Amino acid sequence: MTNNSSTAQITLTDDDKLTLATAAHGAIALITAAGVKSAGKIAVAGSLALASATGPVGHALAEKQKSVKLKGKSTAELADTAFPALTASMELLNQQDTAQAANFRSTVLTAVEAGARAERGGTGPAMVEMIRKITEALDAA
C-alpha cells in the first residue's frame, strides 16, 4: 500500500466515507465470492489488509466499516453495488487529491491480492477474472 502524505486536506462527507467503505469491502466480498475453497481465509486476509490503510482513506475505511451494507443473493447483485462504488470512490478522490485516489486504489488492490493469496490451491480463473473486473471498475473513473 502506498502511504501518500499529501499536503492537501481532503474533505469527505459521511456519504463519501460510506462510498469508500462500500467499495473497499465490496471488493473483498467479490474476491471472496470468486474463491473456491477458502472463503473465510480470503475474507479475513482481505479485511486485515484494508485495516492497514493509512491517511484519509484509512480513516474513512476505519470509521465507516460498520455502516456498510452489502447485500445480494448472488455475486452479480453484490457487483451491482461494489463496482459503481469503486468507480465513484476514485472519481471523488481524484477531484480532491490524486495522491489519495492512488492510495485508495493501491489499498483496494493490495487487499484483493491478500485475499487472493489466501485461496487454498492458488488463484483460479474465476478469481483472476474478478480481480480484472475490480481493477477495471477502479480505473473507469
PDB file of C-alpha atoms in Angstrom:
ATOM      1  CA  MET A   1       0.000   0.000   0.000  1.00  0.00           C
ATOM      2  CA  THR A   2       1.063   3.489  -0.637  1.00  0.00           C
ATOM      3  CA  ASN A   3       1.462   5.946   2.194  1.00  0.00           C
ATOM      4  CA  ASN A   4       0.974   9.204   0.389  1.00  0.00           C
ATOM      5  CA  SER A   5       1.197  12.077   2.806  1.00  0.00           C
ATOM      6  CA  SER A   6      -0.274  14.750   0.698  1.00  0.00           C
ATOM      7  CA  THR A   7      -0.213  18.297   1.976  1.00  0.00           C
ATOM      8  CA  ALA A   8      -3.674  18.964   0.618  1.00  0.00           C
ATOM      9  CA  GLN A   9      -6.522  18.373   3.008  1.00  0.00           C
ATOM     10  CA  ILE A  10      -9.405  16.466   1.584  1.00  0.00           C
ATOM     11  CA  THR A  11     -12.945  16.782   2.788  1.00  0.00           C
ATOM     12  CA  LEU A  12     -15.018  13.629   2.890  1.00  0.00           C
ATOM     13  CA  THR A  13     -18.668  13.748   3.831  1.00  0.00           C
ATOM     14  CA  ASP A  14     -20.264  10.862   5.678  1.00  0.00           C
ATOM     15  CA  ASP A  15     -21.735   9.730   2.342  1.00  0.00           C
ATOM     16  CA  ASP A  16     -18.274   9.876   0.734  1.00  0.00           C
ATOM     17  CA  LYS A  17     -16.815   7.776   3.545  1.00  0.00           C
ATOM     18  CA  LEU A  18     -19.630   5.273   3.183  1.00  0.00           C
ATOM     19  CA  THR A  19     -18.978   5.065  -0.568  1.00  0.00           C
ATOM     20  CA  LEU A  20     -15.271   4.381   0.050  1.00  0.00           C
ATOM     21  CA  ALA A  21     -16.057   1.726   2.651  1.00  0.00           C
ATOM     22  CA  THR A  22     -18.708   0.109   0.449  1.00  0.00           C
ATOM     23  CA  ALA A  23     -16.253  -0.007  -2.442  1.00  0.00           C
ATOM     24  CA  ALA A  24     -13.361  -1.445  -0.443  1.00  0.00           C
ATOM     25  CA  HIS A  25     -15.382  -4.004   1.494  1.00  0.00           C
ATOM     26  CA  GLY A  26     -17.379  -4.793  -1.637  1.00  0.00           C
ATOM     27  CA  ALA A  27     -14.147  -5.654  -3.447  1.00  0.00           C
ATOM     28  CA  ILE A  28     -13.253  -8.059  -0.634  1.00  0.00           C
ATOM     29  CA  ALA A  29     -16.728  -9.597  -0.765  1.00  0.00           C
ATOM     30  CA  LEU A  30     -16.402 -10.078  -4.535  1.00  0.00           C
ATOM     31  CA  ILE A  31     -12.993 -11.719  -4.323  1.00  0.00           C
ATOM     32  CA  THR A  32     -14.342 -13.937  -1.538  1.00  0.00           C
ATOM     33  CA  ALA A  33     -17.283 -14.938  -3.735  1.00  0.00           C
ATOM     34  CA  ALA A  34     -14.877 -15.836  -6.543  1.00  0.00           C
ATOM     35  CA  GLY A  35     -12.904 -18.153  -4.278  1.00  0.00           C
ATOM     36  CA  VAL A  36     -13.477 -21.860  -4.438  1.00  0.00           C
ATOM     37  CA  LYS A  37     -12.162 -23.388  -1.224  1.00  0.00           C
ATOM     38  CA  SER A  38     -11.186 -20.805   1.377  1.00  0.00           C
ATOM     39  CA  ALA A  39     -13.887 -18.128   1.659  1.00  0.00           C
ATOM     40  CA  GLY A  40     -13.247 -17.415   5.340  1.00  0.00           C
ATOM     41  CA  LYS A  41      -9.490 -17.107   4.894  1.00  0.00           C
ATOM     42  CA  ILE A  42      -9.943 -14.895   1.819  1.00  0.00           C
ATOM     43  CA  ALA A  43     -12.300 -12.542   3.665  1.00  0.00           C
ATOM     44  CA  VAL A  44     -10.060 -12.296   6.727  1.00  0.00           C
ATOM     45  CA  ALA A  45      -6.874 -11.693   4.727  1.00  0.00           C
ATOM     46  CA  GLY A  46      -8.546  -9.018   2.605  1.00  0.00           C
ATOM     47  CA  SER A  47     -10.148  -7.305   5.590  1.00  0.00           C
ATOM     48  CA  LEU A  48      -6.884  -7.253   7.533  1.00  0.00           C
ATOM     49  CA  ALA A  49      -5.166  -5.639   4.560  1.00  0.00           C
ATOM     50  CA  LEU A  50      -7.893  -2.971   4.425  1.00  0.00           C
ATOM     51  CA  ALA A  51      -7.350  -2.305   8.120  1.00  0.00           C
ATOM     52  CA  SER A  52      -3.765  -1.285   7.369  1.00  0.00           C
ATOM     53  CA  ALA A  53      -4.872   1.620   5.158  1.00  0.00           C
ATOM     54  CA  THR A  54      -3.378   4.992   6.062  1.00  0.00           C
ATOM     55  CA  GLY A  55      -4.161   8.662   5.596  1.00  0.00           C
ATOM     56  CA  PRO A  56      -7.658   9.999   4.969  1.00  0.00           C
ATOM     57  CA  VAL A  57      -8.547   6.769   3.150  1.00  0.00           C
ATOM     58  CA  GLY A  58      -7.572   4.676   6.164  1.00  0.00           C
ATOM     59  CA  HIS A  59      -9.552   6.917   8.499  1.00  0.00           C
ATOM     60  CA  ALA A  60     -12.629   6.731   6.250  1.00  0.00           C
ATOM     61  CA  LEU A  61     -12.444   2.945   5.986  1.00  0.00           C
ATOM     62  CA  ALA A  62     -11.988   2.506   9.720  1.00  0.00           C
ATOM     63  CA  GLU A  63     -14.790   4.904  10.581  1.00  0.00           C
ATOM     64  CA  LYS A  64     -17.473   3.641   8.232  1.00  0.00           C
ATOM     65  CA  GLN A  65     -16.913  -0.101   8.095  1.00  0.00           C
ATOM     66  CA  LYS A  66     -19.838  -0.846  10.422  1.00  0.00           C
ATOM     67  CA  SER A  67     -22.220   1.193   8.248  1.00  0.00           C
ATOM     68  CA  VAL A  68     -21.535  -0.820   5.109  1.00  0.00           C
ATOM     69  CA  LYS A  69     -24.486  -2.884   3.963  1.00  0.00           C
ATOM     70  CA  LEU A  70     -23.503  -5.338   1.242  1.00  0.00           C
ATOM     71  CA  LYS A  71     -26.433  -7.475   0.274  1.00  0.00           C
ATOM     72  CA  GLY A  72     -27.197  -9.739  -2.582  1.00  0.00           C
ATOM     73  CA  LYS A  73     -28.351 -13.231  -3.239  1.00  0.00           C
ATOM     74  CA  SER A  74     -25.763 -13.592  -5.964  1.00  0.00           C
ATOM     75  CA  THR A  75     -22.340 -12.330  -6.899  1.00  0.00           C
ATOM     76  CA  ALA A  76     -23.999 -10.323  -9.672  1.00  0.00           C
ATOM     77  CA  GLU A  77     -26.173  -8.451  -7.169  1.00  0.00           C
ATOM     78  CA  LEU A  78     -23.148  -7.756  -4.985  1.00  0.00           C
ATOM     79  CA  ALA A  79     -21.260  -6.481  -8.036  1.00  0.00           C
ATOM     80  CA  ASP A  80     -24.149  -4.126  -8.800  1.00  0.00           C
ATOM     81  CA  THR A  81     -23.265  -2.305  -5.579  1.00  0.00           C
ATOM     82  CA  ALA A  82     -19.499  -2.750  -5.382  1.00  0.00           C
ATOM     83  CA  PHE A  83     -18.405  -1.846  -8.931  1.00  0.00           C
ATOM     84  CA  PRO A  84     -20.197   1.526  -9.067  1.00  0.00           C
ATOM     85  CA  ALA A  85     -18.894   2.319  -5.567  1.00  0.00           C
ATOM     86  CA  LEU A  86     -15.310   1.580  -6.683  1.00  0.00           C
ATOM     87  CA  THR A  87     -15.637   3.936  -9.645  1.00  0.00           C
ATOM     88  CA  ALA A  88     -17.415   6.624  -7.604  1.00  0.00           C
ATOM     89  CA  SER A  89     -14.717   6.437  -4.917  1.00  0.00           C
ATOM     90  CA  MET A  90     -11.976   7.023  -7.464  1.00  0.00           C
ATOM     91  CA  GLU A  91     -13.918   9.910  -9.009  1.00  0.00           C
ATOM     92  CA  LEU A  92     -14.490  11.699  -5.709  1.00  0.00           C
ATOM     93  CA  LEU A  93     -10.895  11.220  -4.568  1.00  0.00           C
ATOM     94  CA  ASN A  94      -9.451  12.291  -7.940  1.00  0.00           C
ATOM     95  CA  GLN A  95     -11.447  15.523  -7.681  1.00  0.00           C
ATOM     96  CA  GLN A  96      -9.810  16.376  -4.361  1.00  0.00           C
ATOM     97  CA  ASP A  97      -6.377  14.773  -4.283  1.00  0.00           C
ATOM     98  CA  THR A  98      -4.916  12.414  -6.874  1.00  0.00           C
ATOM     99  CA  ALA A  99      -2.440  11.078  -4.308  1.00  0.00           C
ATOM    100  CA  GLN A 100      -5.325   9.903  -2.117  1.00  0.00           C
ATOM    101  CA  ALA A 101      -7.025   8.386  -5.152  1.00  0.00           C
ATOM    102  CA  ALA A 102      -3.821   6.435  -5.808  1.00  0.00           C
ATOM    103  CA  ASN A 103      -3.703   5.491  -2.121  1.00  0.00           C
ATOM    104  CA  PHE A 104      -7.267   4.148  -2.276  1.00  0.00           C
ATOM    105  CA  ARG A 105      -6.598   2.211  -5.490  1.00  0.00           C
ATOM    106  CA  SER A 106      -3.442   0.691  -4.028  1.00  0.00           C
ATOM    107  CA  THR A 107      -5.201  -0.151  -0.764  1.00  0.00           C
ATOM    108  CA  VAL A 108      -8.065  -1.943  -2.506  1.00  0.00           C
ATOM    109  CA  LEU A 109      -5.806  -3.869  -4.875  1.00  0.00           C
ATOM    110  CA  THR A 110      -3.472  -4.859  -2.040  1.00  0.00           C
ATOM    111  CA  ALA A 111      -6.449  -6.141  -0.050  1.00  0.00           C
ATOM    112  CA  VAL A 112      -7.788  -8.034  -3.056  1.00  0.00           C
ATOM    113  CA  GLU A 113      -4.362  -9.566  -3.660  1.00  0.00           C
ATOM    114  CA  ALA A 114      -4.066 -10.532   0.008  1.00  0.00           C
ATOM    115  CA  GLY A 115      -7.428 -12.239  -0.237  1.00  0.00           C
ATOM    116  CA  ALA A 116      -6.477 -13.989  -3.455  1.00  0.00           C
ATOM    117  CA  ARG A 117      -3.261 -15.309  -1.921  1.00  0.00           C
ATOM    118  CA  ALA A 118      -5.264 -16.861   0.904  1.00  0.00           C
ATOM    119  CA  GLU A 119      -7.111 -19.108  -1.556  1.00  0.00           C
ATOM    120  CA  ARG A 120      -6.035 -22.665  -0.870  1.00  0.00           C
ATOM    121  CA  GLY A 121      -4.661 -24.247  -4.016  1.00  0.00           C
ATOM    122  CA  GLY A 122      -3.885 -20.939  -5.694  1.00  0.00           C
ATOM    123  CA  THR A 123      -5.855 -18.328  -7.547  1.00  0.00           C
ATOM    124  CA  GLY A 124      -8.205 -19.887 -10.076  1.00  0.00           C
ATOM    125  CA  PRO A 125      -9.681 -18.446 -13.275  1.00  0.00           C
ATOM    126  CA  ALA A 126     -12.801 -17.051 -11.566  1.00  0.00           C
ATOM    127  CA  MET A 127     -10.713 -15.131  -9.064  1.00  0.00           C
ATOM    128  CA  VAL A 128      -8.341 -13.841 -11.751  1.00  0.00           C
ATOM    129  CA  GLU A 129     -11.341 -12.577 -13.704  1.00  0.00           C
ATOM    130  CA  MET A 130     -12.829 -10.914 -10.611  1.00  0.00           C
ATOM    131  CA  ILE A 131      -9.533  -9.136  -9.924  1.00  0.00           C
ATOM    132  CA  ARG A 132      -9.599  -7.870 -13.516  1.00  0.00           C
ATOM    133  CA  LYS A 133     -13.157  -6.579 -13.083  1.00  0.00           C
ATOM    134  CA  ILE A 134     -12.323  -4.861  -9.790  1.00  0.00           C
ATOM    135  CA  THR A 135      -9.301  -3.194 -11.395  1.00  0.00           C
ATOM    136  CA  GLU A 136     -11.429  -2.149 -14.343  1.00  0.00           C
ATOM    137  CA  ALA A 137     -14.002  -0.550 -12.021  1.00  0.00           C
ATOM    138  CA  LEU A 138     -11.243   1.366 -10.192  1.00  0.00           C
ATOM    139  CA  ASP A 139      -9.789   2.564 -13.497  1.00  0.00           C
ATOM    140  CA  ALA A 140     -13.152   3.591 -15.006  1.00  0.00           C
ATOM    141  CA  ALA A 141     -13.025   6.950 -13.181  1.00  0.00           C
TER     142      ALA A 141
END
